[in-house]
């Protein structure tokens, strides 16, 4: 792999070629830019032509466009960064080096393919800001662009993704992908493929957020009282080596000791806490322990408006709409005494790692990622290339001051803040948590300083506050990297004073976060200064120093030590923590990889179900799987050989899956399993065709597709929840000397294969229960005749009337009747099923003959309703005839659901009535011209029969 130095040299030569075209580009007229864009697009339409072939000229055109529109002429280093991005790597560019402009070039170049480019940011403010800035340039170049936001409608999202370039946030992009794979109609999808992504703040998105999967959830049914009980139990426990529970500070895990296990048994009145029936209880207890002992209010979460709101650990921002899964959110709600929401079941989920690996090409920009390059290479197959600064960095990074207590550190900090503030330098104080920022705010208040604060409880104005943080005398207190993406620009007066002063209060888990804080000062060759204040009470120090060392530091009192050797020790602790976090993310990925493969398989099959023109191919495949499983099920082992028990097989399928009397046991003699399965499949298809014979093919196809999708989604949802539970307890396999990951892969694969068989069997069962007419084999012709007396008997027995004869009403009526029957009374349930099938068949037969089974209803319509109906048929501002209404009705009736057809029929009746009135008016006008040629149709009848 080429070193950064060699790559920068190579890309520098390409950048020089781009700059050399500047005189030529200056000669272009404004209207020539769109022409050049079209020339590039035409070139890329030719097979074999690649974007790299036109990179130099395309970048030169975009550079000149940005100069004319924005007044910014990209520096050589920005062009180098842009070339890194097009190569599918991460460009590390320091704060203030112009990453927004850098991203414009690869976005323009790759948008020329017409396959779409996604520019991903960490929040919607940055998406909208960058789209507004670069959007002017894209408009000038003839490239379309859009912004995808969480509040956008489906139509707006679809339009945004249809543009050449789409600005979006990382979470919304992932959720749209999941939602797209839950639609019932392929046309309802909003995305159009994952071609090329440019991720701003790539380390935040691809590293920091990789531990939290994206999850779409639905309702489940664990009772709130159970969470409260588990919370009450956790509050009775003592933590310590010889107590009820142990907390591993390094990994933030909590374990029950033998003493704690005994307490749990007594508290919940169970004999065996680890038995199968107590799996859910043990899961609740573990979540309660985590919530009680490893999660802190103001650090991992905050309480706002009686809700638990998650905090982004590295930016301090509240993560709107995000919640912990697997009951941890409910455990926190129980802990804080707020309303406990219903626990949710996962409907769809994906990790950022596996989502972004779906892109054909992935790149990103950030100020600090080199320390995580190993992770980028192993997980995303992207290098991190450090792009040199446009001007040398002259910021002074001072050695840390280390204190025994937090109070001593903050007292000294206030003294230095006062000294710097009196000189007029702007000050930025960075903290690692909301708690820490509020503690420092108290010190600033007592010292009488005016300051601005950004944390999870006050993040709405962060960009505005950060933009003013470089003004003379400004003091800004920020949780971690709040305001990333917004430059802190200095006035000439502030530069003369020595620039922005950055104070860090305790080190972050990752060195790059410290570097990001320092990097807010000294942008574009500006002067600057940074220093970190450390205390032995900081979380990092507690986790990675001994109690004895911390005790010795207490002897310092209000004094401190200033040691580069100690700095190296802190640096090594951060490296260790980075390694642990990488292992944790890698562990998440290792387990998610098996589910990712299954997810891609399922989503591809789902798309096939949605898009295939001949859904019968899918039905036949399901039938074959079921038939083959039935053959295996009814095979007996005789003298070490598997032999088919044809009698038991026929008993199960005869009249249920195949026409009654279709086969004799001898029909399967001498055939292989697959041959028998194929023979049964053909009979199943014949049986099914007989049941739907005479019904409109579009209706049958919609029914088939709907049933398959419903069964498909139900089983996939159940599978991912089972696999999630499997993962949470798989670590116990190590006590049996087994590799947990290997065991997980094996069990998850078996569950997946079982699920695919279940889908086929359930689809077969559902389709076999469709009774539009009875089907028998040609060998044993059998007819079932339903008389008017039979229908009347059903009405009398069920309480259903002729007015109930519609598919939806019948389904609801019979569902209510079945709910009242004892589940053990199978005869009664079977009788109700037959009665429902008869009445549903009657409705279909009446519809085929053009007979309306229900008496007309009265429907109240307002003037606005009538106007909307006229508009839906496209007749606004014009007269129309009955024939035009009928023609339009036939056109609109294509591919409608029963409910939509009912609404359409109402609209048809309304418009026919209005058309009739129009004809009457015209007739009256013809008879008597003086009755007013300006007569109009009345406001519409109040009731339409």
CSV table of C-alpha atoms in Angstrom, one decimal, residues 619-824:
chain,number,residue,atom,x,y,z
A,619,UNK,CA,-45.8,-19.4,-5.8
A,620,UNK,CA,-44.6,-22.5,-7.6
A,621,UNK,CA,-41.2,-22.2,-5.8
A,622,UNK,CA,-42.9,-22.0,-2.5
A,623,UNK,CA,-45.1,-25.0,-3.3
A,624,UNK,CA,-42.0,-27.0,-4.3
A,625,UNK,CA,-40.2,-26.2,-1.1
A,626,UNK,CA,-43.3,-27.3,0.9
A,627,UNK,CA,-43.7,-30.5,-1.2
A,628,UNK,CA,-40.0,-31.5,-0.7
A,629,UNK,CA,-40.2,-30.9,3.0
A,630,UNK,CA,-43.4,-33.1,3.2
A,631,UNK,CA,-41.6,-35.9,1.3
A,632,UNK,CA,-38.8,-35.8,3.8
A,633,UNK,CA,-41.2,-35.6,6.7
A,634,UNK,CA,-43.0,-38.8,5.6
A,635,UNK,CA,-39.9,-40.8,4.9
A,636,UNK,CA,-39.2,-43.7,7.3
A,637,UNK,CA,-35.9,-45.4,7.9
A,638,UNK,CA,-36.1,-49.1,7.0
A,639,UNK,CA,-32.9,-51.2,7.2
A,640,UNK,CA,-30.8,-48.0,7.1
A,641,UNK,CA,-32.6,-46.6,4.1
A,642,UNK,CA,-35.1,-43.9,3.9
A,643,UNK,CA,-38.4,-45.1,2.4
A,644,UNK,CA,-41.4,-42.9,1.6
A,645,UNK,CA,-44.5,-43.7,3.6
A,646,UNK,CA,-46.9,-42.8,0.7
A,647,UNK,CA,-50.0,-43.6,2.7
A,648,UNK,CA,-49.2,-41.0,5.4
A,649,UNK,CA,-48.1,-38.5,2.8
A,650,UNK,CA,-51.3,-38.8,0.9
A,651,UNK,CA,-53.3,-38.5,4.1
A,652,UNK,CA,-51.7,-35.1,4.7
A,653,UNK,CA,-52.0,-33.6,1.2
A,654,UNK,CA,-55.1,-35.2,-0.3
A,655,UNK,CA,-57.8,-32.5,-0.6
A,656,UNK,CA,-55.7,-30.0,1.3
A,657,UNK,CA,-52.9,-29.2,-1.1
A,658,UNK,CA,-53.8,-31.3,-4.1
A,659,UNK,CA,-57.2,-32.3,-5.6
A,660,UNK,CA,-58.9,-35.1,-3.7
A,661,UNK,CA,-58.0,-38.5,-5.2
A,662,UNK,CA,-55.3,-37.0,-7.4
A,663,UNK,CA,-52.7,-39.7,-6.4
A,664,UNK,CA,-52.5,-43.3,-5.5
A,665,UNK,CA,-49.6,-44.6,-3.3
A,666,UNK,CA,-48.2,-46.5,-6.3
A,667,UNK,CA,-47.8,-43.2,-8.3
A,668,UNK,CA,-44.6,-42.5,-6.3
A,669,UNK,CA,-43.0,-45.9,-6.7
A,670,UNK,CA,-39.4,-45.8,-8.0
A,671,UNK,CA,-39.1,-42.0,-7.9
A,672,UNK,CA,-36.5,-39.9,-6.2
A,673,UNK,CA,-37.5,-37.3,-3.6
A,674,UNK,CA,-37.1,-34.4,-5.9
A,675,UNK,CA,-39.2,-36.1,-8.6
A,676,UNK,CA,-42.0,-36.9,-6.1
A,677,UNK,CA,-41.8,-33.2,-4.9
A,678,UNK,CA,-42.1,-32.0,-8.5
A,679,UNK,CA,-45.1,-34.2,-9.2
A,680,UNK,CA,-46.8,-33.0,-6.0
A,681,UNK,CA,-46.0,-29.4,-6.9
A,682,UNK,CA,-47.6,-29.7,-10.3
A,683,UNK,CA,-50.8,-31.1,-8.6
A,684,UNK,CA,-50.7,-28.2,-6.1
A,685,UNK,CA,-50.6,-25.7,-8.9
A,686,UNK,CA,-53.5,-27.5,-10.6
A,687,UNK,CA,-55.4,-27.5,-7.4
A,688,UNK,CA,-54.8,-23.8,-6.8
A,689,UNK,CA,-55.6,-22.8,-10.4
A,690,UNK,CA,-58.9,-24.6,-10.0
A,691,UNK,CA,-59.7,-22.5,-7.0
A,692,UNK,CA,-59.1,-19.1,-8.7
A,693,UNK,CA,-60.3,-20.1,-12.1
A,694,UNK,CA,-62.5,-17.4,-13.6
A,695,UNK,CA,-61.3,-14.7,-11.2
A,696,UNK,CA,-59.5,-11.7,-12.8
A,697,UNK,CA,-55.8,-12.4,-13.1
A,698,UNK,CA,-54.9,-9.0,-11.6
A,699,UNK,CA,-57.0,-9.7,-8.5
A,700,UNK,CA,-55.4,-13.1,-8.1
A,701,UNK,CA,-51.9,-11.7,-8.6
A,702,UNK,CA,-52.5,-9.0,-6.0
A,703,UNK,CA,-53.8,-11.5,-3.5
A,704,UNK,CA,-50.8,-13.9,-4.1
A,705,UNK,CA,-48.3,-11.0,-3.8
A,706,UNK,CA,-50.0,-9.7,-0.6
A,707,UNK,CA,-50.1,-13.1,1.1
A,708,UNK,CA,-46.5,-13.8,0.3
A,709,UNK,CA,-45.3,-10.4,1.5
A,710,UNK,CA,-47.2,-10.6,4.7
A,711,UNK,CA,-45.9,-14.1,5.6
A,712,UNK,CA,-42.4,-13.1,4.4
A,713,UNK,CA,-42.3,-9.9,6.6
A,714,UNK,CA,-43.8,-11.7,9.7
A,715,UNK,CA,-41.2,-14.4,9.6
A,716,UNK,CA,-38.2,-12.1,8.9
A,717,UNK,CA,-39.3,-9.8,11.8
A,718,UNK,CA,-39.6,-12.9,14.1
A,719,UNK,CA,-36.2,-14.1,12.9
A,720,UNK,CA,-34.2,-10.9,13.6
A,721,UNK,CA,-35.7,-10.7,17.1
A,722,UNK,CA,-34.9,-14.4,17.9
A,723,UNK,CA,-31.3,-13.9,16.5
A,724,UNK,CA,-31.0,-10.7,18.7
A,725,UNK,CA,-32.0,-12.6,21.8
A,726,UNK,CA,-29.6,-15.5,20.8
A,727,UNK,CA,-26.7,-13.0,20.5
A,728,UNK,CA,-27.4,-11.5,24.0
A,729,UNK,CA,-26.9,-14.9,25.7
A,730,UNK,CA,-24.4,-16.6,23.4
A,731,UNK,CA,-21.4,-15.5,25.5
A,732,UNK,CA,-22.4,-18.3,27.9
A,733,UNK,CA,-21.1,-20.8,25.3
A,734,UNK,CA,-17.5,-19.9,26.3
A,735,UNK,CA,-18.1,-21.6,29.7
A,736,UNK,CA,-18.6,-24.9,27.8
A,737,UNK,CA,-15.3,-24.2,26.0
A,738,UNK,CA,-17.1,-23.3,22.8
A,739,UNK,CA,-16.4,-20.3,20.5
A,740,UNK,CA,-19.4,-18.0,21.0
A,741,UNK,CA,-19.2,-16.5,17.5
A,742,UNK,CA,-18.9,-19.9,15.8
A,743,UNK,CA,-21.9,-21.2,17.8
A,744,UNK,CA,-23.8,-18.0,16.9
A,745,UNK,CA,-23.1,-18.4,13.2
A,746,UNK,CA,-24.1,-22.0,13.2
A,747,UNK,CA,-27.4,-21.4,15.1
A,748,UNK,CA,-28.3,-18.3,13.2
A,749,UNK,CA,-27.8,-20.1,9.9
A,750,UNK,CA,-30.0,-23.0,11.0
A,751,UNK,CA,-32.7,-20.5,12.2
A,752,UNK,CA,-32.5,-18.8,8.8
A,753,UNK,CA,-32.9,-22.0,6.8
A,754,UNK,CA,-35.8,-23.1,9.0
A,755,UNK,CA,-37.4,-19.7,8.5
A,756,UNK,CA,-37.2,-20.0,4.7
A,757,UNK,CA,-39.0,-23.4,4.9
A,758,UNK,CA,-41.6,-21.9,7.3
A,759,UNK,CA,-42.3,-19.1,4.8
A,760,UNK,CA,-42.9,-21.6,2.0
A,761,UNK,CA,-45.2,-23.7,4.3
A,762,UNK,CA,-47.2,-20.8,5.6
A,763,UNK,CA,-47.7,-19.4,2.1
A,764,UNK,CA,-48.8,-22.8,0.9
A,765,UNK,CA,-51.2,-23.1,3.8
A,766,UNK,CA,-52.7,-19.7,3.2
A,767,UNK,CA,-53.2,-20.2,-0.5
A,768,UNK,CA,-54.6,-23.6,0.1
A,769,UNK,CA,-57.3,-22.0,2.2
A,770,UNK,CA,-58.5,-19.8,-0.6
A,771,UNK,CA,-61.9,-21.2,-1.5
A,772,UNK,CA,-63.4,-19.5,-4.5
A,773,UNK,CA,-64.8,-22.9,-5.6
A,774,UNK,CA,-64.1,-26.5,-4.7
A,775,UNK,CA,-61.7,-28.4,-6.9
A,776,UNK,CA,-61.6,-32.2,-7.4
A,777,UNK,CA,-59.5,-34.4,-9.7
A,778,UNK,CA,-60.8,-35.6,-13.1
A,779,UNK,CA,-60.8,-39.1,-11.7
A,780,UNK,CA,-63.4,-38.3,-9.1
A,781,UNK,CA,-65.5,-35.5,-10.3
A,782,UNK,CA,-67.3,-33.9,-7.4
A,783,UNK,CA,-69.6,-30.9,-7.4
A,784,UNK,CA,-70.9,-28.9,-4.4
A,785,UNK,CA,-74.1,-27.1,-5.0
A,786,UNK,CA,-75.1,-24.2,-2.8
A,787,UNK,CA,-78.9,-23.4,-2.8
A,788,UNK,CA,-80.7,-20.3,-1.6
A,789,UNK,CA,-81.9,-22.3,1.4
A,790,UNK,CA,-78.2,-23.0,2.4
A,791,UNK,CA,-77.5,-19.2,2.2
A,792,UNK,CA,-80.5,-18.4,4.4
A,793,UNK,CA,-79.4,-21.0,6.9
A,794,UNK,CA,-76.0,-19.4,7.1
A,795,UNK,CA,-77.6,-15.9,7.6
A,796,UNK,CA,-79.8,-17.3,10.4
A,797,UNK,CA,-77.0,-19.2,12.2
A,798,UNK,CA,-74.4,-16.4,12.1
A,799,UNK,CA,-76.6,-13.3,12.4
A,800,UNK,CA,-75.1,-12.0,9.1
A,801,UNK,CA,-77.5,-10.2,6.7
A,802,UNK,CA,-77.5,-9.4,3.0
A,803,UNK,CA,-76.4,-5.8,3.9
A,804,UNK,CA,-73.1,-7.3,5.1
A,805,UNK,CA,-72.2,-8.8,1.7
A,806,UNK,CA,-68.9,-7.1,1.1
A,807,UNK,CA,-65.4,-8.8,1.4
A,808,UNK,CA,-64.2,-6.4,4.2
A,809,UNK,CA,-67.5,-6.6,6.3
A,810,UNK,CA,-67.6,-10.4,6.0
A,811,UNK,CA,-64.0,-10.8,7.1
A,812,UNK,CA,-64.6,-8.7,10.2
A,813,UNK,CA,-67.9,-10.4,11.1
A,814,UNK,CA,-66.5,-13.9,10.9
A,815,UNK,CA,-63.3,-12.8,12.8
A,816,UNK,CA,-65.7,-11.6,15.6
A,817,UNK,CA,-67.6,-14.9,15.5
A,818,UNK,CA,-64.4,-17.0,15.6
A,819,UNK,CA,-63.1,-15.0,18.6
A,820,UNK,CA,-66.1,-16.1,20.6
A,821,UNK,CA,-65.5,-19.8,19.9
A,822,UNK,CA,-63.5,-22.0,22.3
A,823,UNK,CA,-60.2,-22.7,20.4
A,824,UNK,CA,-60.6,-26.4,21.2
